[in-house]
mmCIF file of C-alpha atoms in Angstrom:
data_model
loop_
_atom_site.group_PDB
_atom_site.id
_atom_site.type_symbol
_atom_site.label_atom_id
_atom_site.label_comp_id
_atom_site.label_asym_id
_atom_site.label_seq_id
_atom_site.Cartn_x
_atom_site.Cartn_y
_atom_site.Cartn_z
ATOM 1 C CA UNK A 1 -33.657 38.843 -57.088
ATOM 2 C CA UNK A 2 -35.870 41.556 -55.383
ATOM 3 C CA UNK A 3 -34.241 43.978 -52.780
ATOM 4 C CA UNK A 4 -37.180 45.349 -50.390
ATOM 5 C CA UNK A 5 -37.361 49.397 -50.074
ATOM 6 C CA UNK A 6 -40.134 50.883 -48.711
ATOM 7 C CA UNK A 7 -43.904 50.491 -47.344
ATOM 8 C CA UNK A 8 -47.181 51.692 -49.295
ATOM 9 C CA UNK A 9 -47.528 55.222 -50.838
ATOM 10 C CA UNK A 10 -45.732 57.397 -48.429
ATOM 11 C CA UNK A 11 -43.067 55.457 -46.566
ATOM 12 C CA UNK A 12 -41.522 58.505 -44.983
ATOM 13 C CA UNK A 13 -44.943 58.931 -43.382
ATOM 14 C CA UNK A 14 -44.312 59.119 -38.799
ATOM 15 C CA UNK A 15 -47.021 58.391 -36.926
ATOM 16 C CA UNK A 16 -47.766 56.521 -33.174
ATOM 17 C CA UNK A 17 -48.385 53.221 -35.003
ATOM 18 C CA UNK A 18 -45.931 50.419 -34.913
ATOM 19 C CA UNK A 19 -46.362 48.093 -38.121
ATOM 20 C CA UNK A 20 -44.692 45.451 -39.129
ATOM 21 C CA UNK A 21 -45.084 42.421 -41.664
ATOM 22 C CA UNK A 22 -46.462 39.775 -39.160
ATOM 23 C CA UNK A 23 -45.718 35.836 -39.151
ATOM 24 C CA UNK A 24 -46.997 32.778 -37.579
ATOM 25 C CA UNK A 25 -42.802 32.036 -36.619
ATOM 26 C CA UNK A 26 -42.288 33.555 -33.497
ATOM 27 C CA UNK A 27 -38.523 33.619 -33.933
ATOM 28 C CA UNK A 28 -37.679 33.668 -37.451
ATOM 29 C CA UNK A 29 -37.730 37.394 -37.560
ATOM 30 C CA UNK A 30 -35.253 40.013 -38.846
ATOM 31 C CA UNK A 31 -35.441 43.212 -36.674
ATOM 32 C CA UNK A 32 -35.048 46.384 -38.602
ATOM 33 C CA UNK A 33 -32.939 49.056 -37.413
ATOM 34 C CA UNK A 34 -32.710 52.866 -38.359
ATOM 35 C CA UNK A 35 -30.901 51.912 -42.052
ATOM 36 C CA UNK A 36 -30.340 48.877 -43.475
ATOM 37 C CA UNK A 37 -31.472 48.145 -46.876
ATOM 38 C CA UNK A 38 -30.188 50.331 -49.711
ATOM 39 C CA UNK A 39 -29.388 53.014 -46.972
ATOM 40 C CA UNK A 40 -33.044 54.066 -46.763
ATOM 41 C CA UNK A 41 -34.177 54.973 -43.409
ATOM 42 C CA UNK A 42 -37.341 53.255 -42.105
ATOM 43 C CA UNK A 43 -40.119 55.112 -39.983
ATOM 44 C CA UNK A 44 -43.310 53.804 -38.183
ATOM 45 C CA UNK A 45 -45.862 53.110 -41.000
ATOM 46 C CA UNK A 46 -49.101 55.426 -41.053
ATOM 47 C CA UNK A 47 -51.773 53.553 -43.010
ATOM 48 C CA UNK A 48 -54.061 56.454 -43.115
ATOM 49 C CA UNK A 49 -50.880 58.720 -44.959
ATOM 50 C CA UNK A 50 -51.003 55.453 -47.880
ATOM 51 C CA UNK A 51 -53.339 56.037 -51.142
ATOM 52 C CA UNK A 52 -52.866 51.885 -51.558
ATOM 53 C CA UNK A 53 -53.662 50.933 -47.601
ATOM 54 C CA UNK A 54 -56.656 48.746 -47.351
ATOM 55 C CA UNK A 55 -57.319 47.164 -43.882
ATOM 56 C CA UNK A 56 -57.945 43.510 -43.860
ATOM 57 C CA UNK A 57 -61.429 41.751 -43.502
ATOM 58 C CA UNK A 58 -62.244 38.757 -40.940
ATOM 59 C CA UNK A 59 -63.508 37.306 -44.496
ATOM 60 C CA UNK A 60 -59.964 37.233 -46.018
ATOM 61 C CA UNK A 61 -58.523 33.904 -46.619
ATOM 62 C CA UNK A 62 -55.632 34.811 -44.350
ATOM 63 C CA UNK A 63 -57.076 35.851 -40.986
ATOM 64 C CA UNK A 64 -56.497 33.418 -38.547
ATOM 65 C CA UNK A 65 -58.305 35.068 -36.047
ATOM 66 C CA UNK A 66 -61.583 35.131 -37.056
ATOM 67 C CA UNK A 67 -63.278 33.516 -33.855
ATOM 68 C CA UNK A 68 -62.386 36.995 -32.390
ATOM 69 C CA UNK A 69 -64.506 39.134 -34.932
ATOM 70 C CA UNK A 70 -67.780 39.804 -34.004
ATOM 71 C CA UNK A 71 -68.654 40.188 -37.932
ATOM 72 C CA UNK A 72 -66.870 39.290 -40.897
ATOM 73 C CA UNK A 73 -66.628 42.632 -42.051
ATOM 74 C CA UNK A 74 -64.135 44.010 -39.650
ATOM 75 C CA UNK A 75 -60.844 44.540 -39.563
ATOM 76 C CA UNK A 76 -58.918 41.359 -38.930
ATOM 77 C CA UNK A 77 -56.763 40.991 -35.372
ATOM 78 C CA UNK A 78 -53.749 39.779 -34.693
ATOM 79 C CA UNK A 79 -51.438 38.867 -32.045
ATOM 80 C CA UNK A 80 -47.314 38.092 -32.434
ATOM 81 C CA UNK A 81 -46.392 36.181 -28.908
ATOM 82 C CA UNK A 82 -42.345 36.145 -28.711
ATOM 83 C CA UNK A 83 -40.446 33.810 -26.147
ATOM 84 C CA UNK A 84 -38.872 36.607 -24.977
ATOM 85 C CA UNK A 85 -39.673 38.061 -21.744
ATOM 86 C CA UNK A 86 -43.243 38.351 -22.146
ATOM 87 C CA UNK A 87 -42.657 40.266 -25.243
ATOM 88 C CA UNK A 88 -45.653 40.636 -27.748
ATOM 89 C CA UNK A 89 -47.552 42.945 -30.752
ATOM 90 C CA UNK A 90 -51.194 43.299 -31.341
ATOM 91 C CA UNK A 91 -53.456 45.416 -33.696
ATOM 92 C CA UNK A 92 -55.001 44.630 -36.884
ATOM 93 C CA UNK A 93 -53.704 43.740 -40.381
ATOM 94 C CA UNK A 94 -53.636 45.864 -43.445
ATOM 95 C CA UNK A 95 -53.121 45.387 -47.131
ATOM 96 C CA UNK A 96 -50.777 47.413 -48.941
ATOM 97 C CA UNK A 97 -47.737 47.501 -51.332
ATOM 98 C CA UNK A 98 -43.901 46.756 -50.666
ATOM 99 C CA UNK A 99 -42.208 48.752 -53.409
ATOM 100 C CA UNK A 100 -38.826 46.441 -54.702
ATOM 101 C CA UNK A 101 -36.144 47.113 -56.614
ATOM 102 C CA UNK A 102 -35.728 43.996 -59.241
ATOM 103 C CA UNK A 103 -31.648 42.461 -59.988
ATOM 104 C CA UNK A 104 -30.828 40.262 -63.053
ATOM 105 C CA UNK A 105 -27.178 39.921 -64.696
ATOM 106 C CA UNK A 106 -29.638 40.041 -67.563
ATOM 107 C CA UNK A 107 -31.834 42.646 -67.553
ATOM 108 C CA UNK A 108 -31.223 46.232 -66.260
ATOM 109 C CA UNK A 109 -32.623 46.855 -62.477
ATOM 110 C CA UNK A 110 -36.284 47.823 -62.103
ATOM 111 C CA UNK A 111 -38.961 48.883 -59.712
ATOM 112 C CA UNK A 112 -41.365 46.014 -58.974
ATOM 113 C CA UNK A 113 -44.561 46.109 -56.555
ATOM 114 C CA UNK A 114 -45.992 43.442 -54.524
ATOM 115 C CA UNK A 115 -49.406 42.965 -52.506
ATOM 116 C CA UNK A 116 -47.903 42.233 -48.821
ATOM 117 C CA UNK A 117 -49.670 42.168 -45.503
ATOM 118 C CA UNK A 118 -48.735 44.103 -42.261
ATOM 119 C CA UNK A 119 -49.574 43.977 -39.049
ATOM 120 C CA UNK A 120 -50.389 47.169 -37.580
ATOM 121 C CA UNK A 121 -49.184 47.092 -34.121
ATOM 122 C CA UNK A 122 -51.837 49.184 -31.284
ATOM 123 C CA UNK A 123 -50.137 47.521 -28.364
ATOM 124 C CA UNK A 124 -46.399 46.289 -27.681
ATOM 125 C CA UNK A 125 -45.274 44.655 -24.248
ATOM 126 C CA UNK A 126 -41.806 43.543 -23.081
ATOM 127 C CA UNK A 127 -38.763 44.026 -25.286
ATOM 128 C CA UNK A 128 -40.628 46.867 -27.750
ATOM 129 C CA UNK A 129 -41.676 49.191 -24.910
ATOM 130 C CA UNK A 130 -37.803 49.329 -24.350
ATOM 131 C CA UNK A 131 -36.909 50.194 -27.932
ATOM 132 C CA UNK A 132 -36.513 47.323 -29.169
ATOM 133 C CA UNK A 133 -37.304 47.428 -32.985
ATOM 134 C CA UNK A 134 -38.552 50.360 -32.888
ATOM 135 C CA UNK A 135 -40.026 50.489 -36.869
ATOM 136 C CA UNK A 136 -41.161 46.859 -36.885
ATOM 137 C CA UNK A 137 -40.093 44.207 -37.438
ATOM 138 C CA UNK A 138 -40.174 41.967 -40.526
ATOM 139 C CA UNK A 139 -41.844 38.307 -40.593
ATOM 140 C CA UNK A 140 -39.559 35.955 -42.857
ATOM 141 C CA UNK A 141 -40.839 32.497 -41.601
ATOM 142 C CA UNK A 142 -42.270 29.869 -43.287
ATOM 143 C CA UNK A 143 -46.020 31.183 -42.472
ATOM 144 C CA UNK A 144 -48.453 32.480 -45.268
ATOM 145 C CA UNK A 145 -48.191 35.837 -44.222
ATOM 146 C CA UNK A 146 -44.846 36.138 -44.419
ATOM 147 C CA UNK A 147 -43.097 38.193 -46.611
ATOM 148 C CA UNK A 148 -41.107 35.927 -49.014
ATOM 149 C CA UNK A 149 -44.345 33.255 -48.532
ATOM 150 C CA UNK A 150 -46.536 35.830 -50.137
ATOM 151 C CA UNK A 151 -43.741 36.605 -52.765
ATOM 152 C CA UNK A 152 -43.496 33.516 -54.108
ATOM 153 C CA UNK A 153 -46.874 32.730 -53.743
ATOM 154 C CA UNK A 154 -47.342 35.387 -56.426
ATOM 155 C CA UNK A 155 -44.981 34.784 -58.691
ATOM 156 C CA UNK A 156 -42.451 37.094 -58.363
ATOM 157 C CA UNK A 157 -39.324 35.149 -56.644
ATOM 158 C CA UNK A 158 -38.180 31.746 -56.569
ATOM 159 C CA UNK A 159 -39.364 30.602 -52.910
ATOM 160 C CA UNK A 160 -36.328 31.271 -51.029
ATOM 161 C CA UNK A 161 -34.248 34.310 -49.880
ATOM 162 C CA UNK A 162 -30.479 35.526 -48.632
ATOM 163 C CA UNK A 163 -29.354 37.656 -45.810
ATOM 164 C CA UNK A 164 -26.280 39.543 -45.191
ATOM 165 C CA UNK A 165 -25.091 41.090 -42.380
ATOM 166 C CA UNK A 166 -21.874 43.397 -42.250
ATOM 167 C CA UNK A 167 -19.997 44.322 -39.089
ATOM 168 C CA UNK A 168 -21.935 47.549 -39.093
ATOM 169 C CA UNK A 169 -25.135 46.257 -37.813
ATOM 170 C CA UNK A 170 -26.459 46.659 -41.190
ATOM 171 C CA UNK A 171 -27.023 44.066 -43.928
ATOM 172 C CA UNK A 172 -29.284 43.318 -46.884
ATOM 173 C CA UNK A 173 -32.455 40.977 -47.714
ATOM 174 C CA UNK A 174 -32.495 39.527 -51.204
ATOM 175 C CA UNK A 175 -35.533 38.045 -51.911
ATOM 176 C CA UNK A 176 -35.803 35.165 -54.489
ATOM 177 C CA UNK A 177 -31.956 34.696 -53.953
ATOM 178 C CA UNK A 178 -31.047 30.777 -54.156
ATOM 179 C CA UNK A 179 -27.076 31.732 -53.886
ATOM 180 C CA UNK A 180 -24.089 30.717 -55.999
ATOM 181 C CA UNK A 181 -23.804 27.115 -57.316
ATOM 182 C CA UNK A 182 -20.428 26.684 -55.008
ATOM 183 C CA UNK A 183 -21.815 27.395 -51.801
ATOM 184 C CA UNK A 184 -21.938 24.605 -48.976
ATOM 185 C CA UNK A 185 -26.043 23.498 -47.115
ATOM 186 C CA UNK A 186 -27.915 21.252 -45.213
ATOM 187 C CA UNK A 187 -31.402 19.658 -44.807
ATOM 188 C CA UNK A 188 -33.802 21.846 -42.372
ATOM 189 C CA UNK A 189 -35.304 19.145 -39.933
ATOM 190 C CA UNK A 190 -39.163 19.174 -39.749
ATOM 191 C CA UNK A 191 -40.438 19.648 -36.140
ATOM 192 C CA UNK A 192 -42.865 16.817 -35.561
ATOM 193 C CA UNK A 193 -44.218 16.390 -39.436
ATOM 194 C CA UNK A 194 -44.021 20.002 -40.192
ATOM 195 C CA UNK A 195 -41.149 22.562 -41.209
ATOM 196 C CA UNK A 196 -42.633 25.065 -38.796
ATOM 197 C CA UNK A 197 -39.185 27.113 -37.950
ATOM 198 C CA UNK A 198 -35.556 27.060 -39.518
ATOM 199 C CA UNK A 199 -34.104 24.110 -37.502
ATOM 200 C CA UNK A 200 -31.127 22.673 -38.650
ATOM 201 C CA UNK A 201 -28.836 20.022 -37.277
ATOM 202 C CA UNK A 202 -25.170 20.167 -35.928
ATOM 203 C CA UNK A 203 -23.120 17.202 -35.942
ATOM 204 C CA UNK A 204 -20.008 18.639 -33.977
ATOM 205 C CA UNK A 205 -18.728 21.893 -32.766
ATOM 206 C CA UNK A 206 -14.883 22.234 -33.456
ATOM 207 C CA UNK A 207 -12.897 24.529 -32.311
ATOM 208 C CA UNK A 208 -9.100 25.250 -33.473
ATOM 209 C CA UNK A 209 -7.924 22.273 -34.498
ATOM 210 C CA UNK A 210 -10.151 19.914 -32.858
ATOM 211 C CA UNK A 211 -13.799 18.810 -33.083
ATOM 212 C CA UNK A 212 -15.380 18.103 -29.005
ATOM 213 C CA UNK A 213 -17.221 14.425 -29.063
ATOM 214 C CA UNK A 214 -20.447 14.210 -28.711
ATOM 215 C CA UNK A 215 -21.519 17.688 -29.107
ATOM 216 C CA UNK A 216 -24.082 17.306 -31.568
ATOM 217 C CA UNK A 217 -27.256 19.077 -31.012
ATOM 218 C CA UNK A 218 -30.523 20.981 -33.235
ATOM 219 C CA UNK A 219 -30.176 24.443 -33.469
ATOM 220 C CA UNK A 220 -32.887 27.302 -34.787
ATOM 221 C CA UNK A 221 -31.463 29.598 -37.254
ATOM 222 C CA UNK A 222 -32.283 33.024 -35.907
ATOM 223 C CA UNK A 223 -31.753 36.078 -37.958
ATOM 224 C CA UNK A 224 -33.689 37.838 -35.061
ATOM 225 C CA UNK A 225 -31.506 36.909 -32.068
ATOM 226 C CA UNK A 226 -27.947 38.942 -32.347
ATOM 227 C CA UNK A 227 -25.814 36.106 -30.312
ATOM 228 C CA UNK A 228 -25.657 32.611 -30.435
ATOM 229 C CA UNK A 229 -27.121 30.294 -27.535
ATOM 230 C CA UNK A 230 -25.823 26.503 -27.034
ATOM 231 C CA UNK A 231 -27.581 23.894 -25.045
ATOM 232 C CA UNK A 232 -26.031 24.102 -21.847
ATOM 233 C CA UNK A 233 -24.081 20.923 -21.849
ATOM 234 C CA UNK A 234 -22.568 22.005 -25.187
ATOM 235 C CA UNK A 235 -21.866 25.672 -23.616
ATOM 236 C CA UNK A 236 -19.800 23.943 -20.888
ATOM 237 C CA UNK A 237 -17.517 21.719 -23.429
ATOM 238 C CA UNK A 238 -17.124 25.215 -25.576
ATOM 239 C CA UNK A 239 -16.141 27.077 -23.168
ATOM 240 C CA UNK A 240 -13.525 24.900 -21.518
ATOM 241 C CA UNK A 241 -12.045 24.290 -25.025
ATOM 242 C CA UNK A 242 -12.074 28.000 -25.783
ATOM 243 C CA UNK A 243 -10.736 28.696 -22.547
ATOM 244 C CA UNK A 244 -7.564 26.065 -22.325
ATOM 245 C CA UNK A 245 -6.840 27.398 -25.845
ATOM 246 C CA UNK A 246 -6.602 31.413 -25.116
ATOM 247 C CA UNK A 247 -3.118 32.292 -23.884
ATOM 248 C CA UNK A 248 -4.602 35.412 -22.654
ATOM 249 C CA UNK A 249 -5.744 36.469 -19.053
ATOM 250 C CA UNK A 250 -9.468 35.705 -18.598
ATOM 251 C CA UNK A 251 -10.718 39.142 -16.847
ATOM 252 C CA UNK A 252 -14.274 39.808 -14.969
ATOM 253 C CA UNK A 253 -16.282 42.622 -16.350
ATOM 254 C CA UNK A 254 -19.637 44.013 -14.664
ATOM 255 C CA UNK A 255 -22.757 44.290 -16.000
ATOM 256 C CA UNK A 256 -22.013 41.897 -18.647
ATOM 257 C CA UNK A 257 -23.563 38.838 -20.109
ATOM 258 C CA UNK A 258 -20.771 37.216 -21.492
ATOM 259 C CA UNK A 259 -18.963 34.880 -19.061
ATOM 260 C CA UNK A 260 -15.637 34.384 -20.945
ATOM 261 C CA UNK A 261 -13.524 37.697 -21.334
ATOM 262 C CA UNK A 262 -10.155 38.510 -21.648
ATOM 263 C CA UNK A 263 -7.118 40.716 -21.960
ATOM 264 C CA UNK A 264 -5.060 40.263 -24.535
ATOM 265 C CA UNK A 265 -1.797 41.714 -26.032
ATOM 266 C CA UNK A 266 -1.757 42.397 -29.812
ATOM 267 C CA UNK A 267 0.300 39.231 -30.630
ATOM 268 C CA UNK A 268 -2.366 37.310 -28.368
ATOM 269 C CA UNK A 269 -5.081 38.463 -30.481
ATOM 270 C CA UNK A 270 -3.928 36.493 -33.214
ATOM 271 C CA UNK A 271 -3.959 33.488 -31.861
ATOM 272 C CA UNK A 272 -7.788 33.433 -30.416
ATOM 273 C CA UNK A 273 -8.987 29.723 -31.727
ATOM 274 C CA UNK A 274 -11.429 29.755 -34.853
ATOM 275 C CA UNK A 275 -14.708 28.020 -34.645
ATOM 276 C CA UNK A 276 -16.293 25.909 -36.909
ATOM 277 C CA UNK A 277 -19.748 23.989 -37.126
ATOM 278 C CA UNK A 278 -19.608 20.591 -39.432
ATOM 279 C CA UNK A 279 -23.304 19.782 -40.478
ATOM 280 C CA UNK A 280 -23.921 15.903 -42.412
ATOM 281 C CA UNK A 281 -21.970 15.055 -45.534
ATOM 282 C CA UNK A 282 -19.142 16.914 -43.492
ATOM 283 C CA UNK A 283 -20.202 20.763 -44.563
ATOM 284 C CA UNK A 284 -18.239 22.973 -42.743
ATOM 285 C CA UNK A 285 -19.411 26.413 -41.466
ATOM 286 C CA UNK A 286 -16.307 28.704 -40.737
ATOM 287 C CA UNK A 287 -17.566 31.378 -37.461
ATOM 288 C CA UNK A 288 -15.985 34.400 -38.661
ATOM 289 C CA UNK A 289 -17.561 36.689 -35.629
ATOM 290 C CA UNK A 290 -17.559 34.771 -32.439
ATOM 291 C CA UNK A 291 -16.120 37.860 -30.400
ATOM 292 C CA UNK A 292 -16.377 40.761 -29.299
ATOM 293 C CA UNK A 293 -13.124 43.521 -28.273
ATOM 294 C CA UNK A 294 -12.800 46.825 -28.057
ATOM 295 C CA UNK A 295 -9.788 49.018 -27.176
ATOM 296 C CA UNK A 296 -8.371 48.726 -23.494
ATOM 297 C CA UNK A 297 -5.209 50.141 -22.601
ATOM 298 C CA UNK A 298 -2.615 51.314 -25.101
ATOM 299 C CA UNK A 299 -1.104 47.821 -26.383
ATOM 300 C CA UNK A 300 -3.841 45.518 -25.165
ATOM 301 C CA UNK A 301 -7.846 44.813 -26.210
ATOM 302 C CA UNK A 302 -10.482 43.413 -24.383
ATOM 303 C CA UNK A 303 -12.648 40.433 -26.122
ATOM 304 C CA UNK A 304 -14.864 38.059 -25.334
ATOM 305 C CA UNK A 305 -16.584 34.995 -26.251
ATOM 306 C CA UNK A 306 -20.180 35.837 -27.600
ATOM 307 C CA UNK A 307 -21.895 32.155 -27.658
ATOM 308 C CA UNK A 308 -24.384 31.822 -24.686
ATOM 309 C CA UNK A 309 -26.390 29.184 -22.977
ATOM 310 C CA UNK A 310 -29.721 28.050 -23.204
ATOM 311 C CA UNK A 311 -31.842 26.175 -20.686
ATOM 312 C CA UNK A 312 -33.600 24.833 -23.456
ATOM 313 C CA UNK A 313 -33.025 21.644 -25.485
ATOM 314 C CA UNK A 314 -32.031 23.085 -28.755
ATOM 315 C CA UNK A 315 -29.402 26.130 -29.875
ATOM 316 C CA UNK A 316 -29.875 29.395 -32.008
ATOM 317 C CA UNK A 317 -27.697 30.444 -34.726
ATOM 318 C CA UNK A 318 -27.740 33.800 -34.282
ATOM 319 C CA UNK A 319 -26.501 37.332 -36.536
ATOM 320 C CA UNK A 320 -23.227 37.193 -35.145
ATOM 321 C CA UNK A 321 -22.314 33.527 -36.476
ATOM 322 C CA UNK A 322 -24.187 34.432 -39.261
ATOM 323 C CA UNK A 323 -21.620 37.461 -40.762
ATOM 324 C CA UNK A 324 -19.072 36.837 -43.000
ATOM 325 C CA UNK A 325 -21.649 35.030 -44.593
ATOM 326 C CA UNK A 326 -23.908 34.976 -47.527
ATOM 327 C CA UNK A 327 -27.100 33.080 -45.356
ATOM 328 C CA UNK A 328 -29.627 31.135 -47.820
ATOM 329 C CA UNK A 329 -32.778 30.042 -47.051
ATOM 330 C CA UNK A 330 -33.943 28.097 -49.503
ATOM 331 C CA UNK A 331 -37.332 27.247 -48.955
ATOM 332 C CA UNK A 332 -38.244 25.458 -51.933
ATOM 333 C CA UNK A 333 -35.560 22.841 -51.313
ATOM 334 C CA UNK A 334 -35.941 23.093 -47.375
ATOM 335 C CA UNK A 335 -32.513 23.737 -46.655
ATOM 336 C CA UNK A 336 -29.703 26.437 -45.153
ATOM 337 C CA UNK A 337 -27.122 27.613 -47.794
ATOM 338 C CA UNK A 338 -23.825 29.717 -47.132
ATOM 339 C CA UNK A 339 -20.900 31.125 -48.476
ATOM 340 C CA UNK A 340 -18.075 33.450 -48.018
ATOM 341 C CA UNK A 341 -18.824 37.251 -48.467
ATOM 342 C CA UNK A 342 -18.651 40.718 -47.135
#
């Protein structure tokens, strides 16, 4: 398994640029905080400050925008369109190499370097010109320009990768990872003929002891999304169940998106209902981080429900159902993997 480190020659390098590792997913991104893998703190990439930066030609095989280059000798242009609020990157791609640091029971770790391309962001709008992700962020879709996609298309991982997130906002990528033999999965569902995004499909939502009828729906797994959205139908049977089921006092708090808070007594924080998802062939996927508290006054915490609604006809699985967990996406065998780990 490879463990991603740094960017090119000098990855300390600052500069105004904003790159990151682009993807033809426009969700199936994990945004990269200050430090998250191997505790090394990421900063905006400088390709001019990297000996092994090379930009990338119209003429390259990968270039998708090619009808915008007025010869096929300059740099190559790109454009990442997000569905949220208006939010976008554009500049040009580069070549250059993601330094890894290599993981076998077997074999004693090593450094290993791989040919990766990066999109060199020269304008952000929306979400990025309010901080969000500010060093990048990094493409692990099922595009060719994706990270693990170029990866495995050179030999160096098995086509399929893990993610862990802690409580900490921080969390590891594992690249090549295919996860233990124990661990539960299901199918990814193609999106017309084509496995364009990380859909999968829920058969039931359960909560406590009991599984709601009929609330079935597709979700997107979304490393890149920090809460979890349902369909709004399913919201409304969630959050009635949830609601008859918490002995504590639902509360209103300003300024906040989540509809379903509460004040609870120590003894009533042990009894907030557990959430589970059952997938086909009845594999079950335990929610270990469906809420939120923090300290109120002295004997009593405020928490509340983190699942949100969607207008649109699908969910998202996103990082906070996702902890606790050891996520696999196993590409090769188009399916969603997951066990039990810190």
């Amino acid at each position: 398994m490879l463990g991603a480190i740094c960017f090119g020659s000098h990855a300390n390098a600052y500069n105004a640029l904003l790159c990151l590792p682009v993807t033809t997913l426009l969700w199936c991104l994990l945004v990269f905080g200050a430090s998250i893998v191997q505790d090394r703190n990421l900063s905006e990439y400088d390709p001019s400050s990297s000996s092994s930066s090379k930009n990338v030609s119209c003429s390259h095989p990968l270039c998708k925008s090619r009808s915008s280059c007025k010869s096929l000798k300059d740099p190559c242009p790109y454009i990442a369109d997000y569905s949220t609020e208006d939010t976008s990157s554009s500049g040009y791609l580069v070549d250059d190499i993601l330094h890894l640091a290599s993981f076998s029971k077997h074999a004693p770790q090593s450094s290993v370097q791989s040919s990766v391309i990066i999109g060199c962001g020269r304008k952000q709008t929306g979400s990025y010109l309010d901080g969000a992700a500010p060093d990048g962020v990094m493409g692990l879709g099922l595009g060719d320009v994706s990270v693990p996609s170029l990866l495995a298309k050179a030999g160096l991982i098995q086509n399929s990768f893990s993610i862990c997130f802690d409580e900490n906002d921080s969390g590891s990528v594992f690249f090549g990872d295919q996860g233990p033999a124990t661990q539960q999965s299901t199918s990814f569902l193609p999106i017309g003929e084509k496995y364009d995004a990380y859909f999968v499909g829920v058969e039931s939502y359960c909560i406590g002891n009991s599984c709601l009828t009929q609330s079935g729906f597709q979700a997107l797994v979304d490393s890149g999304a920090s809460f979890t959205f349902l369909p709004t139908e399913i919201y409304a049977e969630v959050v009635v169940k949830f609601d008859k089921l918490v002995s504590s006092k639902r509360i209103s708090l300003q300024g906040n998106s989540w509809k379903y808070c509460y004040n609870a007594s120590s003894e009533e924080m042990l009894k907030v209902p557990d959430m589970r998802l059952i997938f086909s062939k009845n594999q079950s996927f335990v929610v270990r981080n469906h809420i939120f508290s923090f300290p109120e006054n002295e004997g009593f915490t405020v928490f509340c429900l983190t699942v949100m609604s969607t207008d649109g006809d699908y969910g998202i699985i996103g990082q906070n159902f996702m902890m606790g967990h050891r996520i696999v996406f196993d590409r090769e065998n188009l399916k969603l993997a997951w066990s039990h780990s810190k």
